[in-house]
């Protein structure tokens, strides 16, 4: 099992210039944080003894990886709880945050004012690659024949990916957000 406190951040922040956004920050992807959701300790093999410990570790790992000037695309299943809880969580996390809606994102999460955007699906180009973002993994997706890439969550690192398809969930990435460069590097090594 991965020890999230010992997971390396260096690979994730290694090439800041090639990933710069208009504000000078990097672009990160993540999903399935399930903050304040007690079910996550039963459903997933997460090495935390308590929900408070889980949430605190994920906040620390996020902020160790993501700078305030960075942009984060959260691909669903952010948090459970009251508007105050969700707002507090969002304010603790670095970066400009966008939400791609997951099956466990309720009205409170969707309505939080700290999101820069909230949508079910997004297409964007990062480092010359056309990305298709959704909470759910696709069997096929827009421009698949032109080498587009599907980034998703939902499967908690348990789904064998198709070619050019990557789970960006915290279970697959040492409990922290990941850059597209790190995703590509793992693909080349794998």
PDB file of N, CA and C in Angstrom, residues 61-108:
ATOM      1  N   UNK A  61      -1.375  16.925   0.949  1.00  0.00           N
ATOM      2  CA  UNK A  61      -0.761  16.450  -0.286  1.00  0.00           C
ATOM      3  C   UNK A  61      -1.151  17.331  -1.471  1.00  0.00           C
ATOM      4  N   UNK A  62      -2.401  17.776  -1.515  1.00  0.00           N
ATOM      5  CA  UNK A  62      -2.852  18.695  -2.570  1.00  0.00           C
ATOM      6  C   UNK A  62      -2.009  19.970  -2.526  1.00  0.00           C
ATOM      7  N   UNK A  63      -1.929  20.581  -1.345  1.00  0.00           N
ATOM      8  CA  UNK A  63      -1.238  21.865  -1.218  1.00  0.00           C
ATOM      9  C   UNK A  63       0.281  21.746  -1.354  1.00  0.00           C
ATOM     10  N   UNK A  64       0.824  20.585  -1.089  1.00  0.00           N
ATOM     11  CA  UNK A  64       2.247  20.325  -1.309  1.00  0.00           C
ATOM     12  C   UNK A  64       2.544  20.231  -2.815  1.00  0.00           C
ATOM     13  N   UNK A  65       1.538  19.847  -3.585  1.00  0.00           N
ATOM     14  CA  UNK A  65       1.684  19.615  -5.026  1.00  0.00           C
ATOM     15  C   UNK A  65       1.254  20.819  -5.858  1.00  0.00           C
ATOM     16  N   UNK A  66       0.177  21.452  -5.461  1.00  0.00           N
ATOM     17  CA  UNK A  66      -0.451  22.531  -6.228  1.00  0.00           C
ATOM     18  C   UNK A  66      -0.122  23.884  -5.588  1.00  0.00           C
ATOM     19  N   UNK A  67       0.314  24.824  -6.420  1.00  0.00           N
ATOM     20  CA  UNK A  67       0.583  26.192  -5.950  1.00  0.00           C
ATOM     21  C   UNK A  67      -0.691  27.034  -6.086  1.00  0.00           C
ATOM     22  N   UNK A  68      -0.780  28.149  -5.366  1.00  0.00           N
ATOM     23  CA  UNK A  68      -1.963  29.008  -5.475  1.00  0.00           C
ATOM     24  C   UNK A  68      -2.244  29.493  -6.903  1.00  0.00           C
ATOM     25  N   UNK A  69      -1.212  29.636  -7.730  1.00  0.00           N
ATOM     26  CA  UNK A  69      -1.407  30.116  -9.101  1.00  0.00           C
ATOM     27  C   UNK A  69      -1.759  29.001 -10.091  1.00  0.00           C
ATOM     28  N   UNK A  70      -1.816  27.765  -9.639  1.00  0.00           N
ATOM     29  CA  UNK A  70      -2.117  26.635 -10.512  1.00  0.00           C
ATOM     30  C   UNK A  70      -3.621  26.484 -10.748  1.00  0.00           C
ATOM     31  N   UNK A  71      -3.958  25.658 -11.712  1.00  0.00           N
ATOM     32  CA  UNK A  71      -5.346  25.351 -12.064  1.00  0.00           C
ATOM     33  C   UNK A  71      -5.555  23.856 -11.843  1.00  0.00           C
ATOM     34  N   UNK A  72      -6.675  23.491 -11.221  1.00  0.00           N
ATOM     35  CA  UNK A  72      -6.968  22.086 -10.952  1.00  0.00           C
ATOM     36  C   UNK A  72      -8.336  21.738 -11.531  1.00  0.00           C
ATOM     37  N   UNK A  73      -8.349  20.674 -12.322  1.00  0.00           N
ATOM     38  CA  UNK A  73      -9.606  20.112 -12.830  1.00  0.00           C
ATOM     39  C   UNK A  73      -9.923  18.902 -11.973  1.00  0.00           C
ATOM     40  N   UNK A  74     -10.959  19.024 -11.145  1.00  0.00           N
ATOM     41  CA  UNK A  74     -11.388  17.934 -10.272  1.00  0.00           C
ATOM     42  C   UNK A  74     -12.486  17.180 -11.007  1.00  0.00           C
ATOM     43  N   UNK A  75     -12.227  15.926 -11.347  1.00  0.00           N
ATOM     44  CA  UNK A  75     -13.148  15.159 -12.175  1.00  0.00           C
ATOM     45  C   UNK A  75     -14.156  14.362 -11.349  1.00  0.00           C
ATOM     46  N   UNK A  76     -14.720  15.010 -10.362  1.00  0.00           N
ATOM     47  CA  UNK A  76     -15.881  14.469  -9.672  1.00  0.00           C
ATOM     48  C   UNK A  76     -15.640  13.775  -8.355  1.00  0.00           C
ATOM     49  N   UNK A  77     -16.737  13.703  -7.584  1.00  0.00           N
ATOM     50  CA  UNK A  77     -16.785  13.122  -6.246  1.00  0.00           C
ATOM     51  C   UNK A  77     -15.845  13.868  -5.301  1.00  0.00           C
ATOM     52  N   UNK A  78     -16.133  15.161  -5.172  1.00  0.00           N
ATOM     53  CA  UNK A  78     -15.301  16.030  -4.351  1.00  0.00           C
ATOM     54  C   UNK A  78     -15.533  15.829  -2.856  1.00  0.00           C
ATOM     55  N   UNK A  79     -16.777  16.058  -2.375  1.00  0.00           N
ATOM     56  CA  UNK A  79     -17.012  16.036  -0.930  1.00  0.00           C
ATOM     57  C   UNK A  79     -18.477  15.837  -0.598  1.00  0.00           C
ATOM     58  N   UNK A  80     -18.722  15.446   0.627  1.00  0.00           N
ATOM     59  CA  UNK A  80     -20.055  15.391   1.225  1.00  0.00           C
ATOM     60  C   UNK A  80     -20.096  16.453   2.320  1.00  0.00           C
ATOM     61  N   UNK A  81     -21.295  16.883   2.666  1.00  0.00           N
ATOM     62  CA  UNK A  81     -21.421  17.778   3.799  1.00  0.00           C
ATOM     63  C   UNK A  81     -22.228  19.022   3.515  1.00  0.00           C
ATOM     64  N   UNK A  82     -22.264  19.870   4.511  1.00  0.00           N
ATOM     65  CA  UNK A  82     -23.012  21.121   4.429  1.00  0.00           C
ATOM     66  C   UNK A  82     -22.302  22.111   3.515  1.00  0.00           C
ATOM     67  N   UNK A  83     -23.004  23.181   3.184  1.00  0.00           N
ATOM     68  CA  UNK A  83     -22.403  24.244   2.370  1.00  0.00           C
ATOM     69  C   UNK A  83     -21.172  24.807   3.074  1.00  0.00           C
ATOM     70  N   UNK A  84     -21.229  24.949   4.364  1.00  0.00           N
ATOM     71  CA  UNK A  84     -20.097  25.471   5.134  1.00  0.00           C
ATOM     72  C   UNK A  84     -18.901  24.520   5.062  1.00  0.00           C
ATOM     73  N   UNK A  85     -19.159  23.220   5.176  1.00  0.00           N
ATOM     74  CA  UNK A  85     -18.088  22.226   5.103  1.00  0.00           C
ATOM     75  C   UNK A  85     -17.420  22.244   3.742  1.00  0.00           C
ATOM     76  N   UNK A  86     -18.223  22.212   2.669  1.00  0.00           N
ATOM     77  CA  UNK A  86     -17.680  22.202   1.312  1.00  0.00           C
ATOM     78  C   UNK A  86     -16.916  23.487   1.031  1.00  0.00           C
ATOM     79  N   UNK A  87     -17.478  24.608   1.432  1.00  0.00           N
ATOM     80  CA  UNK A  87     -16.814  25.895   1.236  1.00  0.00           C
ATOM     81  C   UNK A  87     -15.485  25.954   1.980  1.00  0.00           C
ATOM     82  N   UNK A  88     -15.459  25.453   3.194  1.00  0.00           N
ATOM     83  CA  UNK A  88     -14.242  25.438   3.994  1.00  0.00           C
ATOM     84  C   UNK A  88     -13.173  24.566   3.332  1.00  0.00           C
ATOM     85  N   UNK A  89     -13.568  23.406   2.846  1.00  0.00           N
ATOM     86  CA  UNK A  89     -12.628  22.525   2.155  1.00  0.00           C
ATOM     87  C   UNK A  89     -12.033  23.214   0.926  1.00  0.00           C
ATOM     88  N   UNK A  90     -12.895  23.802   0.108  1.00  0.00           N
ATOM     89  CA  UNK A  90     -12.417  24.481  -1.101  1.00  0.00           C
ATOM     90  C   UNK A  90     -11.464  25.621  -0.766  1.00  0.00           C
ATOM     91  N   UNK A  91     -11.748  26.347   0.300  1.00  0.00           N
ATOM     92  CA  UNK A  91     -10.881  27.480   0.660  1.00  0.00           C
ATOM     93  C   UNK A  91      -9.522  27.022   1.182  1.00  0.00           C
ATOM     94  N   UNK A  92      -9.431  25.791   1.657  1.00  0.00           N
ATOM     95  CA  UNK A  92      -8.159  25.245   2.153  1.00  0.00           C
ATOM     96  C   UNK A  92      -7.238  24.784   1.027  1.00  0.00           C
ATOM     97  N   UNK A  93      -7.787  24.559  -0.161  1.00  0.00           N
ATOM     98  CA  UNK A  93      -7.033  23.942  -1.252  1.00  0.00           C
ATOM     99  C   UNK A  93      -6.484  24.984  -2.213  1.00  0.00           C
ATOM    100  N   UNK A  94      -5.210  24.854  -2.555  1.00  0.00           N
ATOM    101  CA  UNK A  94      -4.569  25.770  -3.498  1.00  0.00           C
ATOM    102  C   UNK A  94      -5.149  25.635  -4.898  1.00  0.00           C
ATOM    103  N   UNK A  95      -5.013  26.715  -5.671  1.00  0.00           N
ATOM    104  CA  UNK A  95      -5.334  26.696  -7.094  1.00  0.00           C
ATOM    105  C   UNK A  95      -6.720  27.189  -7.435  1.00  0.00           C
ATOM    106  N   UNK A  96      -6.892  27.463  -8.722  1.00  0.00           N
ATOM    107  CA  UNK A  96      -8.207  27.755  -9.288  1.00  0.00           C
ATOM    108  C   UNK A  96      -8.833  26.419  -9.605  1.00  0.00           C
ATOM    109  N   UNK A  97     -10.011  26.160  -9.050  1.00  0.00           N
ATOM    110  CA  UNK A  97     -10.589  24.832  -9.110  1.00  0.00           C
ATOM    111  C   UNK A  97     -11.817  24.778 -10.020  1.00  0.00           C
ATOM    112  N   UNK A  98     -11.814  23.777 -10.920  1.00  0.00           N
ATOM    113  CA  UNK A  98     -12.933  23.510 -11.817  1.00  0.00           C
ATOM    114  C   UNK A  98     -13.495  22.142 -11.442  1.00  0.00           C
ATOM    115  N   UNK A  99     -14.802  21.995 -11.473  1.00  0.00           N
ATOM    116  CA  UNK A  99     -15.430  20.712 -11.146  1.00  0.00           C
ATOM    117  C   UNK A  99     -16.081  20.099 -12.372  1.00  0.00           C
ATOM    118  N   UNK A 100     -15.714  18.864 -12.648  1.00  0.00           N
ATOM    119  CA  UNK A 100     -16.442  18.016 -13.580  1.00  0.00           C
ATOM    120  C   UNK A 100     -17.310  17.135 -12.675  1.00  0.00           C
ATOM    121  N   UNK A 101     -18.602  17.201 -12.837  1.00  0.00           N
ATOM    122  CA  UNK A 101     -19.546  16.607 -11.894  1.00  0.00           C
ATOM    123  C   UNK A 101     -19.445  15.087 -11.857  1.00  0.00           C
ATOM    124  N   UNK A 102     -19.368  14.553 -10.634  1.00  0.00           N
ATOM    125  CA  UNK A 102     -19.362  13.107 -10.409  1.00  0.00           C
ATOM    126  C   UNK A 102     -20.681  12.644  -9.824  1.00  0.00           C
ATOM    127  N   UNK A 103     -20.861  11.350  -9.750  1.00  0.00           N
ATOM    128  CA  UNK A 103     -22.120  10.785  -9.262  1.00  0.00           C
ATOM    129  C   UNK A 103     -22.380  11.061  -7.784  1.00  0.00           C
ATOM    130  N   UNK A 104     -21.361  11.414  -7.015  1.00  0.00           N
ATOM    131  CA  UNK A 104     -21.542  11.715  -5.598  1.00  0.00           C
ATOM    132  C   UNK A 104     -21.468  13.200  -5.272  1.00  0.00           C
ATOM    133  N   UNK A 105     -21.482  14.048  -6.286  1.00  0.00           N
ATOM    134  CA  UNK A 105     -21.466  15.491  -6.045  1.00  0.00           C
ATOM    135  C   UNK A 105     -22.899  16.002  -5.963  1.00  0.00           C
ATOM    136  N   UNK A 106     -23.297  16.386  -4.753  1.00  0.00           N
ATOM    137  CA  UNK A 106     -24.651  16.856  -4.528  1.00  0.00           C
ATOM    138  C   UNK A 106     -24.824  18.339  -4.812  1.00  0.00           C
ATOM    139  N   UNK A 107     -26.016  18.805  -4.580  1.00  0.00           N
ATOM    140  CA  UNK A 107     -26.387  20.189  -4.838  1.00  0.00           C
ATOM    141  C   UNK A 107     -25.470  21.157  -4.095  1.00  0.00           C
ATOM    142  N   UNK A 108     -25.107  20.822  -2.880  1.00  0.00           N
ATOM    143  CA  UNK A 108     -24.254  21.701  -2.079  1.00  0.00           C
ATOM    144  C   UNK A 108     -22.882  21.857  -2.739  1.00  0.00           C
TER     145      UNK A 108
END
